[in-house]
Amino acid sequence: MPQVVVDVVLKPEISDPQGQAVLGALGRLGHTQVTGVRQGKHFVLDVEGTPDEAELKQIAETLLANPVIEDVELHLPTD
Amino acid sequence: MPQVVVDVVLKPEISDPQGQAVLGALGRLGHTQVTGVRQGKHFVLDVEGTPDEAELKQIAETLLANPVIEDVELHLPTD
């Protein structure tokens, strides 16, 4: 069954307290090579039949993400 | 600055109430082409210098995920 991946990330201008907390913890543990962390959501959708790109784009942009503060990356299956 | 993406997903045998809730909502809205949803986390790390794959793998597997219930996908920058 085709799988479609949707990554939802906060827009760059929106502050990300979760990512900041992870970055702080990494620094305290000595992982200084990491200088920035942003945390988002990762959805894996099982799709029946051939994925309808327009419908999936609408689902991703309006139902899985909040378009006011979040950006969406839609990854259709490559075959 | 190189960016490393870490996707954290629940192991297949772990139930995912968030994904189930999204799937239920999609069904009620008529999006019947989607037959399964799993929700995970998506981290984008800024890395200074050349990414140290071993250290990033350790960060991803032990600090960003709970290895008891979650799997990790590490995406190093391609250049």
PDB file of C-alpha atoms in Angstrom:
ATOM      1  CA  MET A   1       0.000   0.000   0.000  1.00  0.00           C
ATOM      2  CA  PRO A   2       1.457   3.423  -0.938  1.00  0.00           C
ATOM      3  CA  GLN A   3       2.616   5.516   1.987  1.00  0.00           C
ATOM      4  CA  VAL A   4       2.642   9.297   1.954  1.00  0.00           C
ATOM      5  CA  VAL A   5       4.761  11.194   4.451  1.00  0.00           C
ATOM      6  CA  VAL A   6       3.761  14.642   5.685  1.00  0.00           C
ATOM      7  CA  ASP A   7       6.230  16.664   7.750  1.00  0.00           C
ATOM      8  CA  VAL A   8       4.798  19.638   9.594  1.00  0.00           C
ATOM      9  CA  VAL A   9       7.292  22.236  10.816  1.00  0.00           C
ATOM     10  CA  LEU A  10       6.815  25.543  12.575  1.00  0.00           C
ATOM     11  CA  LYS A  11       7.370  28.556  10.328  1.00  0.00           C
ATOM     12  CA  PRO A  12      10.877  29.991  10.854  1.00  0.00           C
ATOM     13  CA  GLU A  13       9.571  33.125  12.573  1.00  0.00           C
ATOM     14  CA  ILE A  14       7.568  31.153  15.165  1.00  0.00           C
ATOM     15  CA  SER A  15       9.427  30.393  18.390  1.00  0.00           C
ATOM     16  CA  ASP A  16       9.815  26.712  19.261  1.00  0.00           C
ATOM     17  CA  PRO A  17      10.097  26.081  23.029  1.00  0.00           C
ATOM     18  CA  GLN A  18      10.253  22.292  22.549  1.00  0.00           C
ATOM     19  CA  GLY A  19      13.187  22.599  20.161  1.00  0.00           C
ATOM     20  CA  GLN A  20      14.872  25.079  22.517  1.00  0.00           C
ATOM     21  CA  ALA A  21      14.496  22.625  25.413  1.00  0.00           C
ATOM     22  CA  VAL A  22      16.071  19.827  23.360  1.00  0.00           C
ATOM     23  CA  LEU A  23      18.915  22.136  22.297  1.00  0.00           C
ATOM     24  CA  GLY A  24      19.555  23.105  25.918  1.00  0.00           C
ATOM     25  CA  ALA A  25      19.647  19.464  27.015  1.00  0.00           C
ATOM     26  CA  LEU A  26      22.049  18.541  24.197  1.00  0.00           C
ATOM     27  CA  GLY A  27      24.367  21.387  25.213  1.00  0.00           C
ATOM     28  CA  ARG A  28      24.372  20.308  28.877  1.00  0.00           C
ATOM     29  CA  LEU A  29      25.258  16.766  27.738  1.00  0.00           C
ATOM     30  CA  GLY A  30      28.243  18.042  25.757  1.00  0.00           C
ATOM     31  CA  HIS A  31      26.790  17.665  22.252  1.00  0.00           C
ATOM     32  CA  THR A  32      28.054  21.042  21.120  1.00  0.00           C
ATOM     33  CA  GLN A  33      28.108  20.188  17.388  1.00  0.00           C
ATOM     34  CA  VAL A  34      24.333  20.769  17.374  1.00  0.00           C
ATOM     35  CA  THR A  35      23.624  24.509  17.307  1.00  0.00           C
ATOM     36  CA  GLY A  36      19.900  24.560  16.570  1.00  0.00           C
ATOM     37  CA  VAL A  37      16.881  22.288  16.982  1.00  0.00           C
ATOM     38  CA  ARG A  38      13.373  22.658  15.567  1.00  0.00           C
ATOM     39  CA  GLN A  39      10.713  20.109  16.435  1.00  0.00           C
ATOM     40  CA  GLY A  40       7.806  19.288  14.190  1.00  0.00           C
ATOM     41  CA  LYS A  41       5.366  16.491  13.433  1.00  0.00           C
ATOM     42  CA  HIS A  42       5.807  13.537  11.120  1.00  0.00           C
ATOM     43  CA  PHE A  43       2.736  11.793   9.695  1.00  0.00           C
ATOM     44  CA  VAL A  44       2.779   8.548   7.724  1.00  0.00           C
ATOM     45  CA  LEU A  45      -0.463   7.991   5.797  1.00  0.00           C
ATOM     46  CA  ASP A  46      -1.471   4.701   4.191  1.00  0.00           C
ATOM     47  CA  VAL A  47      -3.279   5.505   0.956  1.00  0.00           C
ATOM     48  CA  GLU A  48      -5.530   3.118  -0.945  1.00  0.00           C
ATOM     49  CA  GLY A  49      -5.038   3.111  -4.701  1.00  0.00           C
ATOM     50  CA  THR A  50      -3.110   5.781  -6.545  1.00  0.00           C
ATOM     51  CA  PRO A  51      -2.541   8.768  -4.272  1.00  0.00           C
ATOM     52  CA  ASP A  52      -4.614  11.813  -5.266  1.00  0.00           C
ATOM     53  CA  GLU A  53      -1.993  14.520  -4.907  1.00  0.00           C
ATOM     54  CA  ALA A  54      -4.451  17.423  -4.804  1.00  0.00           C
ATOM     55  CA  GLU A  55      -6.550  15.821  -2.063  1.00  0.00           C
ATOM     56  CA  LEU A  56      -3.470  14.850  -0.053  1.00  0.00           C
ATOM     57  CA  LYS A  57      -2.072  18.367  -0.355  1.00  0.00           C
ATOM     58  CA  GLN A  58      -5.343  19.766   0.947  1.00  0.00           C
ATOM     59  CA  ILE A  59      -5.399  17.253   3.829  1.00  0.00           C
ATOM     60  CA  ALA A  60      -1.807  18.111   4.734  1.00  0.00           C
ATOM     61  CA  GLU A  61      -2.194  21.877   4.536  1.00  0.00           C
ATOM     62  CA  THR A  62      -5.563  22.281   6.200  1.00  0.00           C
ATOM     63  CA  LEU A  63      -6.076  19.285   8.516  1.00  0.00           C
ATOM     64  CA  LEU A  64      -2.638  18.112   9.627  1.00  0.00           C
ATOM     65  CA  ALA A  65      -1.103  21.563   9.981  1.00  0.00           C
ATOM     66  CA  ASN A  66      -2.142  24.968  11.212  1.00  0.00           C
ATOM     67  CA  PRO A  67      -1.333  27.148   8.182  1.00  0.00           C
ATOM     68  CA  VAL A  68      -1.059  30.261  10.351  1.00  0.00           C
ATOM     69  CA  ILE A  69       2.049  29.013  12.144  1.00  0.00           C
ATOM     70  CA  GLU A  70       3.168  25.866  10.333  1.00  0.00           C
ATOM     71  CA  ASP A  71       4.627  24.849   6.978  1.00  0.00           C
ATOM     72  CA  VAL A  72       4.037  21.469   5.350  1.00  0.00           C
ATOM     73  CA  GLU A  73       6.264  19.157   3.323  1.00  0.00           C
ATOM     74  CA  LEU A  74       4.394  16.470   1.379  1.00  0.00           C
ATOM     75  CA  HIS A  75       6.423  13.437   0.272  1.00  0.00           C
ATOM     76  CA  LEU A  76       4.552  11.295  -2.251  1.00  0.00           C
ATOM     77  CA  PRO A  77       5.735   7.724  -2.814  1.00  0.00           C
ATOM     78  CA  THR A  78       8.382   7.399  -5.505  1.00  0.00           C
ATOM     79  CA  ASP A  79       7.833   4.477  -7.820  1.00  0.00           C
TER      80      ASP A  79
ATOM     81  CA  MET B   1      25.033  25.137   7.903  1.00  0.00           C
ATOM     82  CA  PRO B   2      24.327  21.410   7.440  1.00  0.00           C
ATOM     83  CA  GLN B   3      20.923  20.252   8.619  1.00  0.00           C
ATOM     84  CA  VAL B   4      20.239  16.759   9.874  1.00  0.00           C
ATOM     85  CA  VAL B   5      16.684  15.460  10.000  1.00  0.00           C
ATOM     86  CA  VAL B   6      15.608  12.890  12.564  1.00  0.00           C
ATOM     87  CA  ASP B   7      12.186  11.267  12.244  1.00  0.00           C
ATOM     88  CA  VAL B   8      10.935   9.410  15.305  1.00  0.00           C
ATOM     89  CA  VAL B   9       8.076   6.962  14.754  1.00  0.00           C
ATOM     90  CA  LEU B  10       6.306   4.588  17.095  1.00  0.00           C
ATOM     91  CA  LYS B  11       7.259   0.941  16.589  1.00  0.00           C
ATOM     92  CA  PRO B  12       4.598  -0.836  14.499  1.00  0.00           C
ATOM     93  CA  GLU B  13       3.353  -2.902  17.451  1.00  0.00           C
ATOM     94  CA  ILE B  14       2.752   0.177  19.638  1.00  0.00           C
ATOM     95  CA  SER B  15      -0.750   1.624  19.413  1.00  0.00           C
ATOM     96  CA  ASP B  16      -1.004   5.232  18.275  1.00  0.00           C
ATOM     97  CA  PRO B  17      -4.077   7.031  19.632  1.00  0.00           C
ATOM     98  CA  GLN B  18      -3.084  10.341  17.996  1.00  0.00           C
ATOM     99  CA  GLY B  19      -2.846   8.705  14.580  1.00  0.00           C
ATOM    100  CA  GLN B  20      -6.150   6.907  15.193  1.00  0.00           C
ATOM    101  CA  ALA B  21      -7.820  10.215  16.052  1.00  0.00           C
ATOM    102  CA  VAL B  22      -6.514  11.815  12.849  1.00  0.00           C
ATOM    103  CA  LEU B  23      -7.681   8.808  10.821  1.00  0.00           C
ATOM    104  CA  GLY B  24     -11.144   9.022  12.380  1.00  0.00           C
ATOM    105  CA  ALA B  25     -11.395  12.725  11.587  1.00  0.00           C
ATOM    106  CA  LEU B  26     -10.287  12.180   7.978  1.00  0.00           C
ATOM    107  CA  GLY B  27     -12.930   9.481   7.568  1.00  0.00           C
ATOM    108  CA  ARG B  28     -15.687  11.712   8.943  1.00  0.00           C
ATOM    109  CA  LEU B  29     -14.616  14.419   6.477  1.00  0.00           C
ATOM    110  CA  GLY B  30     -14.901  12.009   3.540  1.00  0.00           C
ATOM    111  CA  HIS B  31     -11.193  11.438   2.906  1.00  0.00           C
ATOM    112  CA  THR B  32     -11.603   7.705   2.496  1.00  0.00           C
ATOM    113  CA  GLN B  33      -8.471   7.211   0.363  1.00  0.00           C
ATOM    114  CA  VAL B  34      -6.459   7.382   3.608  1.00  0.00           C
ATOM    115  CA  THR B  35      -6.710   4.052   5.431  1.00  0.00           C
ATOM    116  CA  GLY B  36      -4.051   4.438   8.102  1.00  0.00           C
ATOM    117  CA  VAL B  37      -2.267   7.226   9.976  1.00  0.00           C
ATOM    118  CA  ARG B  38       0.763   7.052  12.252  1.00  0.00           C
ATOM    119  CA  GLN B  39       2.008  10.198  13.953  1.00  0.00           C
ATOM    120  CA  GLY B  40       5.601  10.737  14.962  1.00  0.00           C
ATOM    121  CA  LYS B  41       8.091  13.507  15.624  1.00  0.00           C
ATOM    122  CA  HIS B  42      10.280  15.375  13.151  1.00  0.00           C
ATOM    123  CA  PHE B  43      13.463  17.072  14.362  1.00  0.00           C
ATOM    124  CA  VAL B  44      15.635  19.378  12.269  1.00  0.00           C
ATOM    125  CA  LEU B  45      19.098  19.835  13.785  1.00  0.00           C
ATOM    126  CA  ASP B  46      21.569  22.519  12.706  1.00  0.00           C
ATOM    127  CA  VAL B  47      25.050  21.020  12.887  1.00  0.00           C
ATOM    128  CA  GLU B  48      28.279  22.996  12.991  1.00  0.00           C
ATOM    129  CA  GLY B  49      31.053  21.641  10.793  1.00  0.00           C
ATOM    130  CA  THR B  50      30.974  18.200   9.258  1.00  0.00           C
ATOM    131  CA  PRO B  51      28.264  16.087  10.902  1.00  0.00           C
ATOM    132  CA  ASP B  52      29.668  13.327  13.131  1.00  0.00           C
ATOM    133  CA  GLU B  53      27.399  10.452  12.109  1.00  0.00           C
ATOM    134  CA  ALA B  54      28.155   8.260  15.139  1.00  0.00           C
ATOM    135  CA  GLU B  55      27.410  11.054  17.604  1.00  0.00           C
ATOM    136  CA  LEU B  56      24.237  12.077  15.751  1.00  0.00           C
ATOM    137  CA  LYS B  57      23.053   8.464  15.666  1.00  0.00           C
ATOM    138  CA  GLN B  58      23.561   8.226  19.411  1.00  0.00           C
ATOM    139  CA  ILE B  59      21.734  11.536  19.980  1.00  0.00           C
ATOM    140  CA  ALA B  60      18.840  10.387  17.797  1.00  0.00           C
ATOM    141  CA  GLU B  61      18.513   6.919  19.299  1.00  0.00           C
ATOM    142  CA  THR B  62      18.966   7.755  22.968  1.00  0.00           C
ATOM    143  CA  LEU B  63      17.948  11.387  23.473  1.00  0.00           C
ATOM    144  CA  LEU B  64      15.336  12.218  20.821  1.00  0.00           C
ATOM    145  CA  ALA B  65      13.550   8.861  20.922  1.00  0.00           C
ATOM    146  CA  ASN B  66      12.511   6.332  23.519  1.00  0.00           C
ATOM    147  CA  PRO B  67      14.101   3.149  22.149  1.00  0.00           C
ATOM    148  CA  VAL B  68      11.619   0.959  24.022  1.00  0.00           C
ATOM    149  CA  ILE B  69       8.674   2.149  21.952  1.00  0.00           C
ATOM    150  CA  GLU B  70      10.094   4.224  19.089  1.00  0.00           C
ATOM    151  CA  ASP B  71      12.188   3.752  15.957  1.00  0.00           C
ATOM    152  CA  VAL B  72      14.453   6.408  14.507  1.00  0.00           C
ATOM    153  CA  GLU B  73      15.281   7.451  10.940  1.00  0.00           C
ATOM    154  CA  LEU B  74      18.395   9.616  10.612  1.00  0.00           C
ATOM    155  CA  HIS B  75      18.740  11.663   7.419  1.00  0.00           C
ATOM    156  CA  LEU B  76      22.207  13.134   7.000  1.00  0.00           C
ATOM    157  CA  PRO B  77      22.673  16.015   4.570  1.00  0.00           C
ATOM    158  CA  THR B  78      23.437  14.933   1.023  1.00  0.00           C
ATOM    159  CA  ASP B  79      26.162  16.935  -0.641  1.00  0.00           C
TER     160      ASP B  79
END
